[in-house]
Amino acid sequence: MFPNYLEEVLSDKRNRIVLLVLVVFVFFAAISAYTTVLGWDEGSYLMNAQYFIGEGENVAFEWPFFTPGLVAAAWLITGESVIVGRFISILFGGTALVAFYMICKDRFDSPIYPFGLLALAPLFVFWSSQIMTEAAAFLFLFLSLYFLERKRPLVAGVLMGITASIRYVFVIFGLAFLVSYIVRKDRETWKYVVGALLGAIPFFIYSHVWHGGVFSIVIDYISSDAPWSGFLSQFVTDNTKKFFILYIPLLPAVVLGWKRSPVVDKLSVLMYSVFLVLFVGVSYYRYWLPVMPFMVMIAYRGLDKRKFVALGLVFVAISGFVVYDYAQERTLCRDELYEAHEFLMGHEGAVVSTVHWTITGYRVDREVYAPWQDYESFKEYNVTHILTDGGLDYPVEAHYPNCGYRVYRLQEL
C-alpha cells in the first residue's frame, strides 16, 4: 500500500520538485553539520543531554528541556555523538519545511516559490544543522499556523504551547496568533488559549520538578537574561541594522504585499520585530531568523514570480555571506580552546571558565562553573583551575598566545 501511495505522490511534478528541494536542503545541512565547530548554545544543550544520561556533571536547568532531552534519548540508542544531535535537528528542519509547504499550498497557486526560498536560505539551512531549538520550534509553529487557518483553534493552541516550550521566545508568535483571533472577534478564542495551556503542561511539569514551581523556570530564565536585555538597550541600532542588511532584498516586495497578507503574518512580523529591537540586548543575525517564513510569504504576495526569484537570489546570497562570516568567526580560536580542554582533562578538581563555559562544561569531564562570584570563593567548590582570556594574579599553567587563553591554577587539591 505504501509503495502505491508513494508512486501516486511522485507522479505529481510539483511533489517531485518539493522532494528535490528537500534533498538539496538535507545535503547542505549535512555538510554544515559535519564541518561546523561547536557553538556556545550547542554546548549548553549537549551539556544537559550528557547530564540526563548520567555521563556528565554539569547542567543548566533554565534552558529548554526538549532539545537536550531528545538528544539524550537518542544517545541511549546510538551512544554519545554530536553528529547524532545535529541530524536530529536536520530531521526537524526538513519536517518543518514540509509543514511550511502545506501552508503555502493552501495559500498560493504556486507554493514552490516561497517554499523553495525558505528551504534554500543559508540562514535557515545553517541553524537547522545545529543542536538548537529553532528547527523543532519551527515545525510546531508551522503546524499551529496550519491548524489556525483550518479553524481548529484548540489544536492550534496545543501546538503553540509546545512551540513556546521548545523555544521560549516563540511565545511572541503565540501572542501574535492570539491577537489575530481577537482582531477577528473569533468566539472560539478561548479554545486557543486553553489549547496553549494544555500544550505547555510538559513545560510546567519540568519547571516544577527542577525549579520548584510551574513558572519558576520562566522567572529564572528572565533573570539570567536580564543583564543582556532591557528596554531600549544599546543594541537597538545594531539589531535594526542587521534586520535591514538581511532583509533589504525582500523589503520592496514586503511593502507591496503587506496589504494583501493575512493579519496573523503581519502581527507575527511586527510583534517579534518590536520585541527584538526594543528589548533584546544582544545582536545576532540568528535572532532575525524566526520572522523569515512570514517575510517570505508576505514578499511573495507583492511580486510576480520572476521578480520574486530575482530578489530571492539576492536574499540567498546575503544570507549565505552572513552564515559564512559567522561560521568563520566561530571557528576562530576553537583549536586552542580544545587544546585548553585537553590540558584540563589531565588534571583533577573543578574548573571556572569565562570563555565558552558551556562547551567547556560539555567537553571537560569535571565540574565546570561560570564566574558568578570572585575566584577565591570558588575554592570551597574544589575549583583548582580557571580558564579565561583575561589576566589574573594566579600561577599560569598553560598559555595559548594566538587567542590569549590562559589556564590559571587557583589551588591544589
XYZ file of C-alpha atoms in Angstrom:
413
model
C 0.000 0.000 0.000
C 2.738 2.442 0.928
C 4.676 1.986 -2.366
C 1.466 2.677 -4.299
C 0.880 5.849 -2.287
C 4.483 6.933 -2.830
C 4.155 6.318 -6.566
C 0.989 8.422 -6.605
C 2.702 11.258 -4.737
C 5.752 11.236 -7.006
C 3.607 11.203 -10.126
C 2.862 14.874 -9.437
C 5.568 17.160 -10.876
C 5.201 19.674 -8.037
C 5.763 16.960 -5.430
C 8.911 15.836 -7.240
C 10.223 19.391 -7.100
C 9.437 19.577 -3.386
C 11.324 16.328 -2.811
C 14.290 17.611 -4.827
C 14.390 20.835 -2.799
C 14.290 18.821 0.430
C 17.179 16.664 -0.793
C 19.213 19.794 -1.556
C 18.330 21.184 1.883
C 19.474 17.991 3.624
C 22.671 17.891 1.525
C 23.798 21.390 2.517
C 22.609 20.979 6.105
C 24.619 17.748 6.379
C 27.750 19.499 5.090
C 27.234 22.194 7.711
C 26.668 19.575 10.427
C 29.940 17.812 9.616
C 32.112 20.905 9.152
C 30.960 23.464 11.730
C 32.611 23.606 15.136
C 30.508 23.659 18.295
C 28.742 26.875 19.242
C 28.092 28.301 22.703
C 24.394 27.409 22.805
C 25.047 23.974 21.361
C 27.390 23.367 24.258
C 24.579 24.038 26.730
C 22.212 21.531 25.111
C 24.939 18.899 24.782
C 25.998 19.503 28.372
C 22.429 18.966 29.564
C 21.943 15.887 27.370
C 25.132 14.432 28.790
C 23.831 15.083 32.314
C 20.438 13.500 31.551
C 22.048 10.194 30.532
C 24.187 10.225 33.669
C 27.534 10.841 31.994
C 28.093 14.498 32.866
C 28.380 16.599 35.996
C 27.285 19.945 34.556
C 23.747 21.117 33.832
C 21.804 24.336 33.281
C 18.138 23.630 34.005
C 16.916 27.055 32.879
C 17.478 26.004 29.254
C 14.531 24.363 27.418
C 14.258 20.631 28.029
C 13.018 19.432 24.625
C 16.259 19.569 22.613
C 18.672 18.078 25.183
C 16.014 15.590 26.303
C 15.543 14.316 22.757
C 19.287 14.186 22.125
C 19.758 12.281 25.396
C 17.086 9.757 24.371
C 18.815 9.254 21.010
C 22.178 8.811 22.709
C 20.789 5.938 24.785
C 20.421 4.098 21.472
C 23.352 5.390 19.411
C 25.892 6.411 22.031
C 27.082 9.964 22.609
C 27.712 11.831 19.369
C 27.489 15.446 18.272
C 26.523 14.350 14.748
C 23.531 12.406 16.058
C 22.249 15.550 17.761
C 22.779 17.628 14.639
C 20.993 15.156 12.396
C 18.001 15.234 14.739
C 17.863 18.977 14.089
C 18.132 18.410 10.333
C 15.225 15.970 10.544
C 13.141 18.613 12.317
C 14.224 21.242 9.792
C 13.150 19.082 6.863
C 9.847 18.192 8.522
C 9.247 21.867 9.317
C 9.711 22.650 5.625
C 7.054 20.082 4.732
C 4.677 21.808 7.167
C 5.597 25.179 5.646
C 4.847 23.813 2.186
C 1.417 22.687 3.416
C 0.693 26.280 4.466
C 1.952 27.681 1.155
C -0.095 25.106 -0.763
C -3.260 26.331 0.945
C -2.389 29.988 0.362
C -0.792 30.195 -3.077
C -1.322 28.879 -6.585
C 2.436 28.315 -6.939
C 3.645 27.348 -3.444
C 7.029 26.097 -4.695
C 8.466 29.626 -4.829
C 8.113 30.719 -1.170
C 8.802 27.154 -0.023
C 11.967 26.949 -2.106
C 13.280 30.302 -0.923
C 12.944 29.376 2.756
C 14.350 25.877 2.217
C 17.444 27.169 0.400
C 18.088 30.253 2.540
C 21.517 29.570 4.105
C 20.479 31.078 7.447
C 17.637 28.550 7.735
C 19.833 25.692 6.495
C 22.650 26.503 8.911
C 20.547 26.745 12.068
C 18.695 23.590 11.094
C 22.046 21.786 11.164
C 22.966 22.820 14.707
C 21.843 21.305 18.002
C 19.472 24.135 18.747
C 15.775 24.812 19.339
C 14.909 26.620 16.089
C 14.184 23.673 13.774
C 11.851 21.858 16.165
C 10.162 25.111 17.177
C 9.555 25.954 13.504
C 7.873 22.583 12.961
C 5.310 23.138 15.708
C 4.921 26.825 14.827
C 4.061 25.983 11.222
C 1.674 23.237 12.316
C -0.009 25.688 14.685
C -0.433 28.208 11.860
C -1.736 25.458 9.574
C -4.468 24.461 12.022
C -5.220 28.086 12.876
C -6.086 28.650 9.219
C -8.071 25.399 9.178
C -10.176 26.876 12.005
C -9.005 24.354 14.596
C -8.201 26.730 17.494
C -7.793 24.052 20.171
C -5.244 22.102 18.097
C -3.504 25.334 17.067
C -3.250 26.307 20.735
C -1.821 22.962 21.835
C 0.823 23.137 19.105
C 1.670 26.718 20.041
C 2.072 25.723 23.689
C 4.571 23.081 22.586
C 6.291 25.627 20.333
C 6.866 28.088 23.171
C 8.103 25.263 25.421
C 10.749 24.330 22.872
C 11.997 27.881 22.236
C 10.801 30.369 24.815
C 10.997 33.488 22.636
C 8.497 31.949 20.206
C 5.824 32.804 22.756
C 5.778 36.141 20.875
C 4.206 34.314 17.939
C 1.734 32.723 20.318
C 0.667 36.208 21.381
C 0.512 37.330 17.735
C -1.780 34.407 16.928
C -3.924 35.293 19.950
C -4.227 38.934 18.878
C -5.237 37.770 15.386
C -8.109 35.818 16.961
C -9.138 38.872 18.987
C -8.971 41.191 15.956
C -11.286 38.837 14.085
C -13.569 38.748 17.150
C -13.485 34.988 16.963
C -15.804 33.445 19.554
C -13.554 30.386 19.828
C -10.526 32.376 21.022
C -10.854 30.697 24.421
C -10.204 27.309 22.796
C -6.863 28.567 21.506
C -5.916 29.798 24.993
C -6.961 26.528 26.645
C -5.051 24.581 23.999
C -1.905 26.638 24.574
C -2.042 25.892 28.308
C -2.549 22.190 27.607
C 0.386 22.140 25.195
C 2.604 23.771 27.809
C 1.825 21.188 30.526
C 5.090 19.226 29.981
C 6.964 22.514 30.385
C 5.087 23.316 33.612
C 5.927 19.848 34.967
C 9.597 20.256 34.070
C 9.648 23.688 35.704
C 8.018 22.363 38.866
C 10.330 19.337 39.158
C 13.607 21.178 38.558
C 12.761 24.693 39.759
C 10.120 24.202 42.436
C 7.239 25.965 40.656
C 5.347 25.883 37.355
C 6.553 29.388 36.426
C 9.875 29.341 38.290
C 11.893 28.426 35.218
C 10.453 31.433 33.361
C 11.443 33.732 36.218
C 14.932 32.200 36.400
C 15.385 32.422 32.639
C 14.324 36.064 32.514
C 16.571 36.852 35.490
C 19.576 35.190 33.868
C 18.945 37.051 30.599
C 18.232 40.408 32.250
C 21.875 41.623 32.064
C 21.750 41.060 28.286
C 18.381 42.719 27.749
C 16.361 45.752 28.699
C 14.094 48.349 27.158
C 15.909 50.479 24.571
C 19.202 48.668 25.124
C 22.434 49.763 23.496
C 21.850 47.192 20.734
C 18.744 48.851 19.266
C 20.798 50.256 16.401
C 22.712 47.006 15.796
C 19.569 44.873 15.833
C 17.823 47.245 13.427
C 20.860 47.366 11.139
C 21.028 43.574 10.951
C 17.357 43.394 10.001
C 17.864 45.750 7.076
C 21.108 44.111 5.938
C 19.498 40.664 5.909
C 16.072 41.525 4.508
C 16.760 44.528 2.274
C 16.267 42.495 -0.954
C 12.791 41.443 0.204
C 11.633 44.782 1.655
C 10.227 46.259 -1.596
C 8.185 43.089 -2.104
C 7.114 43.081 1.549
C 5.837 46.651 1.200
C 3.889 45.727 -1.929
C 2.474 42.537 -0.428
C 1.688 43.917 3.022
C -1.959 44.878 2.471
C -2.790 41.575 0.779
C -1.263 39.462 3.552
C -3.141 37.787 6.439
C -3.310 39.672 9.727
C -1.532 36.838 11.527
C 1.537 37.174 9.271
C 1.755 40.926 9.754
C 1.284 40.675 13.509
C 3.969 37.992 13.732
C 6.496 40.196 11.936
C 5.583 43.382 13.810
C 5.355 41.969 17.333
C 8.525 39.909 17.077
C 10.476 42.762 15.463
C 9.405 45.282 18.101
C 10.356 42.846 20.853
C 13.758 42.094 19.343
C 14.671 45.700 18.568
C 13.494 47.234 21.835
C 14.174 44.546 24.426
C 16.957 42.190 23.311
C 20.385 43.359 24.401
C 22.438 41.202 22.044
C 22.728 41.404 18.291
C 22.900 38.289 16.096
C 21.536 37.568 12.634
C 20.224 34.305 14.067
C 17.693 36.261 16.108
C 16.111 37.550 12.887
C 15.573 34.018 11.546
C 12.137 33.498 13.215
C 10.420 36.151 11.069
C 11.886 34.802 7.826
C 8.954 32.495 6.905
C 6.453 35.332 7.362
C 8.639 37.812 5.479
C 8.962 35.343 2.584
C 5.206 34.756 2.368
C 4.385 38.461 2.547
C 7.030 39.246 -0.081
C 5.652 36.588 -2.417
C 2.293 38.376 -2.451
C 3.970 41.569 -3.633
C 5.719 40.466 -6.827
C 5.311 38.274 -9.856
C 7.290 35.036 -9.908
C 10.255 36.275 -11.963
C 10.895 39.325 -9.809
C 10.422 37.252 -6.654
C 13.027 34.765 -7.863
C 15.446 37.577 -8.745
C 15.147 39.245 -5.348
C 15.179 35.828 -3.711
C 18.561 35.040 -5.242
C 19.995 38.271 -3.832
C 18.488 37.402 -0.448
C 20.064 33.921 -0.572
C 23.453 35.461 -1.419
C 23.290 37.893 1.517
C 22.109 35.142 3.838
C 24.977 32.957 2.646
C 27.535 35.668 3.335
C 26.109 36.195 6.826
C 26.363 32.478 7.599
C 29.888 32.174 6.178
C 31.099 35.149 8.199
C 29.574 33.746 11.390
C 30.969 30.251 10.800
C 34.458 31.684 10.281
C 34.158 33.726 13.456
C 33.004 30.666 15.399
C 35.965 28.637 14.094
C 38.458 31.277 15.215
C 40.333 30.119 18.323
C 38.433 26.828 18.594
C 41.605 24.723 18.175
C 43.275 26.491 21.083
C 40.108 26.192 23.183
C 40.123 22.433 22.599
C 43.830 22.303 23.490
C 42.988 24.006 26.771
C 40.279 21.409 27.338
C 42.782 18.607 26.761
C 45.056 20.171 29.350
C 42.239 20.465 31.894
C 41.167 16.840 31.357
C 44.610 15.783 32.542
C 44.011 17.258 35.998
C 41.581 16.831 38.887
C 39.271 19.284 40.587
C 36.602 21.661 39.308
C 37.067 24.453 36.769
C 35.851 28.003 36.318
C 35.568 29.008 32.661
C 34.984 32.550 31.455
C 35.257 31.544 27.780
C 32.661 29.243 26.227
C 31.813 27.736 29.577
C 29.002 25.587 28.121
C 31.358 23.996 25.587
C 33.912 23.530 28.355
C 31.173 22.029 30.540
C 30.330 19.523 27.827
C 33.863 18.554 26.786
C 35.732 18.566 30.108
C 34.921 15.678 32.413
C 34.974 17.838 35.527
C 32.607 20.216 37.272
C 32.678 23.500 35.348
C 31.348 26.765 36.766
C 30.564 30.104 35.203
C 32.213 33.032 37.078
C 29.218 34.288 39.066
C 31.385 35.357 42.054
C 35.006 36.157 42.906
C 37.520 33.431 42.202
C 38.670 32.971 45.791
C 35.123 31.996 46.765
C 35.271 29.096 44.321
C 37.867 27.329 46.460
C 35.049 25.937 48.604
C 33.733 24.171 45.459
C 37.125 22.479 44.983
C 37.927 24.609 41.941
C 41.572 24.097 41.007
C 41.813 25.853 37.622
C 40.476 28.919 35.828
C 40.168 29.055 32.028
C 39.993 32.649 30.828
C 41.240 35.127 28.252
C 41.978 37.771 30.885
C 44.940 38.474 33.143
C 44.781 37.162 36.730
C 47.179 37.159 39.671
C 47.424 33.372 39.839
C 50.090 30.969 38.550
C 49.766 30.300 34.805
C 49.836 26.578 33.985
C 49.044 26.799 30.265
C 49.059 29.649 27.752
C 47.642 29.788 24.226
C 49.006 33.030 22.788
C 47.120 33.277 19.484
C 43.781 33.726 21.220
C 45.004 34.804 24.624
C 43.563 31.822 26.525
C 45.250 31.013 29.809
C 44.742 28.291 32.367
C 45.483 29.536 35.886
C 45.925 27.366 38.969
C 43.643 28.561 41.750
C 44.676 25.947 44.309
C 45.929 22.416 44.757
C 43.506 19.734 45.861
